[in-house]
Coordinates of C-alpha atoms in Angstrom, one line a residue:
M221 CA 60.6 10.5 -20.5
S222 CA 59.7 7.8 -22.6
L223 CA 55.9 7.1 -23.9
V224 CA 55.4 4.4 -21.6
T225 CA 56.2 6.0 -18.4
L226 CA 53.6 8.8 -20.0
L227 CA 51.5 6.2 -20.3
P228 CA 49.4 5.5 -16.5
F229 CA 49.2 9.5 -16.3
I230 CA 47.8 10.0 -19.6
V231 CA 44.9 7.3 -18.6
L232 CA 44.1 8.7 -15.3
I233 CA 43.7 12.1 -16.6
G234 CA 41.8 11.2 -19.6
A235 CA 39.7 8.9 -16.6
M236 CA 39.2 12.0 -14.3
F237 CA 38.2 13.8 -17.6
L238 CA 35.6 11.7 -18.5
M239 CA 34.4 11.4 -15.0
T240 CA 34.1 14.9 -14.3
R241 CA 31.9 15.4 -17.6
S242 CA 29.4 12.7 -17.2
A243 CA 28.8 14.5 -13.6
K244 CA 28.2 17.5 -15.2
K245 CA 26.2 16.4 -17.3
K246 CA 24.0 14.6 -15.0
Q247 CA 23.9 18.2 -13.0
Q248 CA 22.7 20.0 -16.0
Q249 CA 19.9 17.7 -16.4
A250 CA 18.7 18.3 -12.8
A251 CA 19.4 22.0 -13.8
D252 CA 16.6 21.7 -16.3
M253 CA 14.2 19.2 -14.2
R254 CA 14.1 21.8 -11.3
N255 CA 13.2 24.9 -14.2
Q256 CA 10.1 22.5 -15.6
M257 CA 8.4 22.8 -12.1
Q258 CA 5.8 25.2 -12.5
P259 CA 2.4 25.6 -9.9
G260 CA 0.2 22.4 -9.7
S261 CA 3.6 19.7 -10.3
G262 CA 3.9 17.0 -8.0
V263 CA 7.5 17.3 -6.9
R264 CA 9.8 14.5 -4.3
T265 CA 12.2 16.2 -2.1
I266 CA 15.7 14.8 -1.4
G267 CA 13.8 13.8 1.9
G268 CA 11.6 11.6 0.7
M269 CA 8.5 14.3 1.0
Y270 CA 6.0 14.6 -1.9
A271 CA 4.1 17.3 -2.1
T272 CA 2.6 20.2 -5.1
V273 CA 4.3 23.2 -6.5
K274 CA 2.8 26.4 -5.4
E275 CA 4.8 29.1 -6.3
V276 CA 8.5 29.2 -8.0
S277 CA 10.8 31.5 -7.3
E278 CA 14.3 32.1 -8.7
D279 CA 16.1 29.9 -5.6
T280 CA 13.1 28.9 -3.7
V281 CA 9.7 26.6 -4.5
L282 CA 6.9 26.8 -1.7
L283 CA 5.2 23.7 -1.7
D284 CA 1.8 22.6 -0.9
A285 CA 2.4 19.3 2.0
G286 CA -1.1 18.7 2.3
P287 CA -4.4 20.8 3.9
G288 CA -2.8 23.9 4.8
V289 CA 0.8 22.9 5.3
E290 CA 2.7 25.0 3.2
L291 CA 6.4 24.4 3.3
L292 CA 9.3 27.0 1.5
F293 CA 12.3 24.9 -0.3
A294 CA 15.7 25.5 -1.9
K295 CA 15.3 24.4 -5.2
N296 CA 18.5 22.4 -5.0
S297 CA 16.0 20.0 -2.6
I298 CA 13.7 19.0 -5.6
G299 CA 15.3 15.5 -6.0
A300 CA 12.5 14.9 -8.8
V301 CA 9.7 16.5 -10.5
L302 CA 7.0 13.9 -10.9
T303 CA 4.5 13.3 -14.2
D304 CA 0.6 13.5 -12.9
D305 CA 0.2 9.9 -13.2
E306 CA 2.7 9.0 -11.3
Y307 CA 2.4 11.7 -8.7
N308 CA -1.1 10.8 -8.2
R309 CA -0.3 6.8 -7.7
I310 CA 1.9 7.3 -5.5
V311 CA 0.4 10.2 -2.9
H312 CA -2.9 8.9 -3.4
G313 CA -3.2 5.4 -5.0
I314 CA -5.2 6.3 -8.2
E315 CA -3.9 4.3 -11.0
H316 CA -5.0 5.8 -14.8
D317 CA -3.3 3.5 -16.5
L318 CA -5.4 0.4 -15.8
K319 CA -5.8 -1.6 -19.2
S320 CA -9.3 -3.3 -19.2
D321 CA -7.5 -6.1 -21.1
T322 CA -5.2 -7.8 -18.8
D323 CA -5.4 -9.9 -16.0
V324 CA -6.1 -8.1 -12.5
V325 CA -5.0 -10.4 -9.6
P326 CA -8.3 -10.1 -6.9
D327 CA -7.3 -8.9 -3.1
D328 CA -8.7 -11.6 -1.6
A329 CA -9.5 -15.0 -2.7
S330 CA -13.1 -15.1 -2.8
S331 CA -13.1 -15.1 -6.7
L332 CA -10.6 -17.9 -6.3
T333 CA -13.3 -19.8 -3.7
E334 CA -16.3 -19.0 -6.0
T335 CA -14.8 -20.9 -8.6
D336 CA -14.1 -23.4 -6.8
A337 CA -17.2 -24.1 -4.9
S338 CA -18.8 -24.0 -8.6
A339 CA -16.7 -26.5 -9.9
D340 CA -17.1 -28.7 -6.7
D341 CA -21.1 -28.2 -7.2
A342 CA -21.1 -29.2 -10.5
A343 CA -19.3 -32.6 -9.5
A344 CA -21.7 -33.9 -6.9
S345 CA -24.7 -32.6 -9.0
D346 CA -23.5 -35.5 -11.5
G347 CA -23.0 -37.7 -9.4
K348 CA -19.5 -38.8 -9.0
S349 CA -17.5 -38.6 -6.2
V350 CA -14.5 -36.0 -6.2
D351 CA -10.8 -37.6 -5.9
L352 CA -8.9 -36.0 -3.7
G353 CA -5.9 -38.3 -3.7
K354 CA -6.5 -41.0 -1.5
K355 CA -6.9 -44.7 -1.7
D356 CA -9.7 -46.9 -0.8
A357 CA -9.6 -50.2 0.2
T358 CA -11.7 -51.4 -3.1
D359 CA -9.1 -49.4 -5.2
E360 CA -5.8 -51.4 -4.1
P361 CA -4.7 -54.4 -6.2
A362 CA -5.5 -57.9 -5.9
D363 CA -1.9 -58.9 -5.2
E364 CA -1.3 -56.9 -1.9
P365 CA -2.4 -58.2 1.2
T366 CA -4.7 -55.4 3.0
V367 CA -3.4 -54.9 6.7
D368 CA -6.1 -54.1 9.7
A369 CA -4.9 -51.6 12.4
A370 CA -5.1 -54.4 15.3
S371 CA -2.3 -56.8 13.5
A372 CA -0.6 -53.2 12.3
E373 CA -0.2 -52.7 16.5
A374 CA 0.8 -55.8 17.3
K375 CA 3.6 -56.2 14.9
T376 CA 5.4 -53.0 16.4
D377 CA 4.6 -54.7 20.0
E378 CA 7.0 -57.6 19.0
Q379 CA 10.0 -55.5 17.6
P380 CA 12.7 -54.7 19.8
K381 CA 12.9 -50.9 20.7
K382 CA 16.0 -49.0 20.4
S383 CA 17.4 -47.7 23.3
D384 CA 19.0 -43.9 23.5
G385 CA 22.3 -45.8 24.6
G386 CA 21.5 -46.5 28.5
S387 CA 22.7 -49.3 30.1
E388 CA 21.9 -52.3 27.8
A389 CA 24.3 -50.8 25.5
K390 CA 27.5 -51.5 27.4

């Protein structure tokens, strides 16, 4: 056989070797993570339940899922061992890593309306009117004629109304 006919088989065997090697590496990392568990660690099971490790034995883990709730799981059913900060953030909603120099987004719009109201009060106390984007009759240029409401209604009455394709269209 020539090298050209063996090349696809060699490439296939090489790809299989690389895939099994990476899978073994991931399994080893998961086993190391599970072996790092110790009482007091926060964990997430493969089913998505968050709990605290109470006891660790050879093949099983006793988890404290709440007051008076203790569950026995296989070590293989632990999906992730969480850091204390991550566990407290997810389970208890406690944030430890807030920085004082970063902007904090408020939960409601009260802080936004307070600053707008104080700006409006300041403008009103100066005696200046606040421009809301509306045009008054005095703001229009002199070369454009002003149209009152009565003449506008008369013009719309004079224009022929369009039909919806009834008998007039035939």
